[in-house]
XYZ file of C-alpha atoms in Angstrom:
334
model
C -0.165 -0.181 0.087
C 2.709 2.187 0.724
C 4.247 2.162 -2.988
C 0.914 3.000 -4.103
C 0.388 5.914 -1.857
C 4.348 7.097 -2.770
C 3.388 6.853 -6.552
C 1.132 10.026 -6.163
C 3.810 12.257 -5.277
C 6.762 13.454 -6.852
C 8.503 13.919 -3.208
C 8.571 10.983 -1.448
C 7.724 10.568 2.282
C 5.189 13.227 2.304
C 1.267 12.618 2.667
C -0.090 13.022 -0.953
C -2.994 15.383 -1.225
C -5.348 17.096 -3.758
C -8.538 18.502 -4.271
C -11.002 18.678 -7.704
C -13.728 20.562 -8.759
C -15.924 21.129 -11.881
C -15.130 23.312 -14.763
C -18.147 23.494 -16.717
C -20.925 25.666 -15.280
C -23.095 22.713 -15.411
C -21.348 19.412 -15.658
C -24.586 17.823 -16.634
C -24.501 19.595 -20.172
C -24.187 17.398 -23.293
C -20.626 17.864 -24.594
C -21.743 16.107 -27.864
C -23.784 18.697 -28.502
C -22.014 21.483 -26.744
C -18.232 20.782 -27.976
C -17.151 23.871 -26.642
C -17.351 22.504 -22.966
C -14.201 20.575 -23.779
C -12.059 23.169 -23.943
C -13.315 24.954 -20.988
C -12.633 21.648 -19.491
C -8.961 21.587 -20.677
C -8.320 25.177 -19.880
C -9.749 24.739 -16.640
C -7.309 21.813 -15.672
C -4.664 23.725 -16.687
C -5.206 26.378 -14.788
C -6.236 25.122 -11.806
C -3.547 22.464 -11.878
C -0.639 25.241 -11.891
C -2.406 27.257 -9.340
C -3.007 24.588 -6.481
C -0.279 22.062 -7.446
C -1.979 19.193 -6.330
C -0.368 15.645 -5.973
C -2.347 14.016 -8.245
C -5.129 15.013 -10.481
C -8.791 13.624 -10.724
C -9.825 14.412 -14.343
C -13.378 15.520 -14.770
C -15.698 13.977 -17.153
C -17.960 17.130 -17.428
C -20.406 17.086 -20.394
C -20.033 13.081 -20.339
C -22.199 12.202 -17.352
C -24.885 10.472 -19.193
C -24.116 7.235 -20.830
C -26.023 6.861 -24.192
C -29.049 4.182 -23.369
C -29.274 2.971 -26.918
C -32.458 1.846 -28.069
C -34.634 3.154 -25.565
C -36.959 5.810 -25.605
C -38.571 6.023 -22.329
C -36.187 4.727 -19.589
C -39.052 5.319 -17.168
C -40.842 2.132 -18.735
C -39.392 -1.065 -17.892
C -40.453 -2.805 -21.455
C -39.166 0.056 -23.178
C -35.783 0.162 -20.737
C -35.159 -3.483 -22.066
C -34.679 -2.989 -25.402
C -31.501 -1.129 -24.451
C -28.539 -2.039 -26.565
C -24.653 -1.766 -25.557
C -22.938 1.197 -27.084
C -20.855 0.379 -30.006
C -16.807 0.729 -29.816
C -16.685 3.838 -31.944
C -19.633 5.882 -30.300
C -18.984 9.679 -30.508
C -19.564 9.252 -26.356
C -16.471 6.986 -26.132
C -14.017 8.928 -28.915
C -14.794 12.291 -27.694
C -13.863 11.285 -24.099
C -10.404 9.783 -25.443
C -9.852 12.668 -27.102
C -10.458 14.945 -23.685
C -7.998 12.767 -21.512
C -5.498 12.743 -23.916
C -5.706 16.622 -23.688
C -5.984 17.032 -20.302
C -2.911 14.561 -19.574
C -1.085 17.187 -21.505
C -2.210 20.286 -19.428
C -1.426 18.819 -15.794
C 2.288 18.515 -15.892
C 4.091 15.219 -14.659
C 0.949 14.087 -12.154
C -0.902 10.938 -11.688
C -4.378 11.010 -13.477
C -7.480 9.379 -12.466
C -10.539 9.660 -14.823
C -14.003 10.142 -12.892
C -15.968 6.872 -14.060
C -19.747 6.765 -12.542
C -21.620 3.173 -11.751
C -24.292 1.880 -13.659
C -26.655 2.300 -11.098
C -25.650 5.912 -10.612
C -26.158 6.139 -14.346
C -29.464 4.602 -14.703
C -30.688 6.645 -11.951
C -29.960 9.696 -13.686
C -32.050 8.503 -16.298
C -35.212 7.618 -14.344
C -35.945 11.552 -13.310
C -36.857 14.513 -14.982
C -34.266 17.145 -13.652
C -36.644 20.460 -14.993
C -39.156 19.318 -12.821
C -38.086 16.338 -10.453
C -35.910 16.069 -7.272
C -32.825 13.305 -7.914
C -34.432 11.308 -5.213
C -37.135 10.359 -7.657
C -34.545 8.677 -9.935
C -33.555 6.819 -6.606
C -36.943 5.850 -5.971
C -38.358 4.631 -9.270
C -34.706 2.577 -9.745
C -35.328 0.573 -6.588
C -38.709 -0.361 -7.438
C -37.512 -1.805 -10.525
C -35.155 -3.885 -8.099
C -38.039 -5.090 -6.388
C -40.707 -5.700 -8.966
C -38.291 -6.891 -11.968
C -34.938 -7.987 -10.506
C -33.803 -10.119 -13.320
C -34.702 -7.421 -15.903
C -32.978 -4.805 -13.928
C -30.135 -6.742 -13.736
C -29.820 -7.313 -17.381
C -30.109 -3.454 -17.893
C -27.071 -2.857 -15.555
C -25.165 -5.352 -16.945
C -25.727 -3.781 -20.608
C -24.764 -0.480 -19.162
C -22.042 -1.780 -17.314
C -20.607 -3.258 -20.800
C -20.558 0.633 -21.824
C -18.609 1.780 -18.580
C -16.286 -1.195 -19.317
C -15.542 0.009 -22.804
C -15.360 3.715 -21.376
C -12.695 2.461 -18.727
C -10.882 0.810 -21.322
C -10.893 3.661 -23.804
C -9.861 6.162 -21.184
C -6.726 4.146 -19.614
C -5.729 2.543 -22.872
C -5.491 5.670 -24.610
C -2.449 6.919 -22.339
C -4.677 9.832 -20.802
C -5.755 8.443 -17.429
C -3.169 6.402 -15.225
C -6.132 4.559 -13.509
C -10.429 5.211 -12.679
C -11.668 7.006 -10.110
C -14.996 4.672 -9.589
C -17.799 6.485 -7.999
C -20.894 4.805 -6.769
C -23.472 4.558 -4.056
C -26.458 3.497 -2.594
C -29.910 4.195 -3.583
C -31.465 6.867 -1.552
C -34.928 4.976 -0.951
C -36.298 3.899 2.607
C -37.441 0.552 0.357
C -33.449 0.028 -0.526
C -31.815 -2.638 1.670
C -28.878 -4.882 1.881
C -30.387 -7.387 0.340
C -31.213 -5.756 -2.952
C -27.533 -3.977 -2.404
C -25.766 -7.616 -2.598
C -27.766 -9.390 -4.816
C -28.285 -6.544 -7.654
C -25.622 -3.562 -7.266
C -22.521 -5.015 -5.751
C -22.498 -7.686 -8.252
C -22.461 -5.029 -11.169
C -19.950 -3.043 -9.414
C -17.558 -5.685 -8.606
C -18.129 -6.734 -12.502
C -16.470 -3.550 -13.184
C -13.986 -2.976 -10.538
C -12.191 -6.363 -11.885
C -11.772 -4.565 -15.136
C -10.426 -1.519 -13.577
C -7.999 -3.606 -11.486
C -6.797 -5.527 -14.820
C -6.176 -2.072 -16.818
C -4.386 -0.203 -13.958
C -2.710 -0.800 -10.696
C -3.579 2.072 -8.500
C -7.466 3.351 -8.558
C -9.798 5.258 -6.231
C -13.150 3.990 -5.054
C -15.741 6.958 -4.168
C -18.440 6.333 -2.068
C -20.173 9.324 -2.922
C -21.833 11.708 -0.487
C -22.848 14.892 -2.725
C -25.799 16.566 -2.033
C -25.751 14.801 1.450
C -26.194 11.019 0.181
C -26.104 8.555 2.953
C -24.268 5.567 2.511
C -23.847 2.161 4.519
C -19.879 2.342 4.379
C -19.609 -1.296 5.672
C -21.648 -2.954 2.424
C -18.394 -1.685 0.022
C -15.825 -3.467 2.309
C -15.651 -6.184 -0.716
C -14.916 -3.249 -3.564
C -11.341 -4.324 -3.991
C -10.029 -0.939 -5.062
C -6.617 0.288 -3.207
C -7.770 3.431 -2.117
C -11.361 4.800 -0.638
C -12.898 8.317 -0.327
C -16.119 8.525 1.105
C -17.887 11.849 2.736
C -16.386 12.031 6.020
C -18.613 14.635 7.042
C -21.718 13.812 6.091
C -21.210 10.013 6.998
C -19.651 11.307 10.257
C -16.825 8.698 9.762
C -13.442 9.577 10.475
C -10.371 8.753 8.436
C -9.316 7.052 11.599
C -12.535 5.122 11.915
C -12.442 4.548 8.001
C -9.065 2.612 8.251
C -10.522 0.595 10.712
C -13.715 -0.186 8.452
C -11.476 -0.668 5.356
C -8.692 -2.287 7.315
C -6.003 -3.044 3.980
C -6.897 0.370 2.121
C -5.458 3.697 1.740
C -8.114 5.954 2.849
C -8.409 10.005 1.185
C -10.433 12.527 2.390
C -10.790 14.571 5.500
C -12.306 17.839 4.712
C -15.761 18.618 3.998
C -16.745 20.093 0.482
C -19.657 22.224 0.928
C -19.953 26.087 1.387
C -20.457 25.729 5.284
C -17.017 23.603 5.565
C -13.772 24.897 6.967
C -12.051 24.738 3.562
C -14.419 26.986 2.065
C -14.945 29.554 4.778
C -12.128 29.028 7.368
C -8.958 31.209 7.843
C -5.645 30.297 7.370
C -5.006 28.796 10.993
C -8.242 27.363 10.847
C -7.603 25.427 7.654
C -4.184 24.323 9.176
C -5.807 23.201 12.235
C -8.196 21.060 10.596
C -5.353 19.287 8.955
C -3.776 18.672 12.395
C -7.430 17.534 13.325
C -8.104 14.797 10.545
C -4.855 13.392 10.953
C -4.847 12.714 14.703
C -4.457 9.228 15.398
C -4.383 8.230 11.894
C -2.190 5.929 10.161
C -0.149 8.457 7.922
C 1.392 5.676 5.839
C -2.466 4.575 4.703
C -3.994 8.209 4.130
C -4.286 10.977 1.373
C -5.882 13.899 2.107
C -8.601 15.385 -0.154
C -12.323 16.519 0.458
C -15.649 14.717 0.519
C -16.440 15.075 -3.097
C -15.907 18.332 -5.469
C -14.951 21.257 -3.933
C -17.383 24.323 -4.799
C -16.514 26.404 -8.110
C -15.988 29.617 -6.284
C -13.590 28.443 -3.413
C -10.591 30.430 -2.620
C -7.632 28.886 -4.402
C -5.618 30.259 -1.307
C -7.740 28.104 1.033
C -6.541 25.048 -1.129
C -3.017 26.075 -1.162
C -2.733 26.356 2.775
C -4.570 23.029 2.863
C -1.900 21.626 0.561
C 0.901 23.085 2.290
C -0.167 22.041 5.516
C -0.453 18.510 4.693
C 2.981 18.443 3.296
C 4.755 19.539 6.734
C 3.292 16.399 8.151
C 5.968 13.714 7.894
C 4.730 9.827 7.235
C 5.374 7.960 10.265
């Protein structure tokens, strides 16, 4: 594990640290319809990386959040959803991302780069709500009901989506743009979702993808997403065999030290909250430096990387990020 931690920094024996943000005004915009977003993304990575000098970079997939559901007109209808077809190898959605990661790679300097990949469950639940008039949780509720009512059908549908995600992973890594994958997944947010549904459907799909991720890269990150205060049972994810694990420390109220006990053989990533109420966003230099000390208290420094719960706000002060990075680099690995 220590070797995987070391490869994220140019200078050995310091704790790696990085923060990431979106560069598009709306990360869910379709870059195939708005190709100008690619240049915004690339230029954003260049300026941001030069400004904060992170040890590694999460390559943002702004504009490519929604995998095409080929053959489907109305994903809310299970019979229509069953018509789904795997995306082709030469689908523009794949090819444009290859171009994007190659361009991102050129502007981030000599740093390890991890491309953002969403799980099939996350991709499908996004397709099940109308963002113009519904809350995202409606997608979680609809997909949970599909899990309950049509377990075999929804498993097949997610397997088809997984084939597209696997093509995405191989494309961006094998093209030489990304060194590895930042795999974002989470539980469905419904009172009707339970461990049995998770284990028998979601977990099997996720593990099939994680096997591919590990086959194409040695160093990858599992992100158990807590964006918008999404809650997860972290213990459900202990079999997700990726070497670095990131979760929402502040939302889950599970510290890095506690996370090291849950994910016993993994490197843990995080420590800072990522919303506008967090110390990283609103704190003074002294408060941010004190928070670095706080999050690293009683932590095995040989198994830790400092970052945030998720993407930081677009308008966060660059100085705040630089203060945090400098303070982390003052802490020697024990």
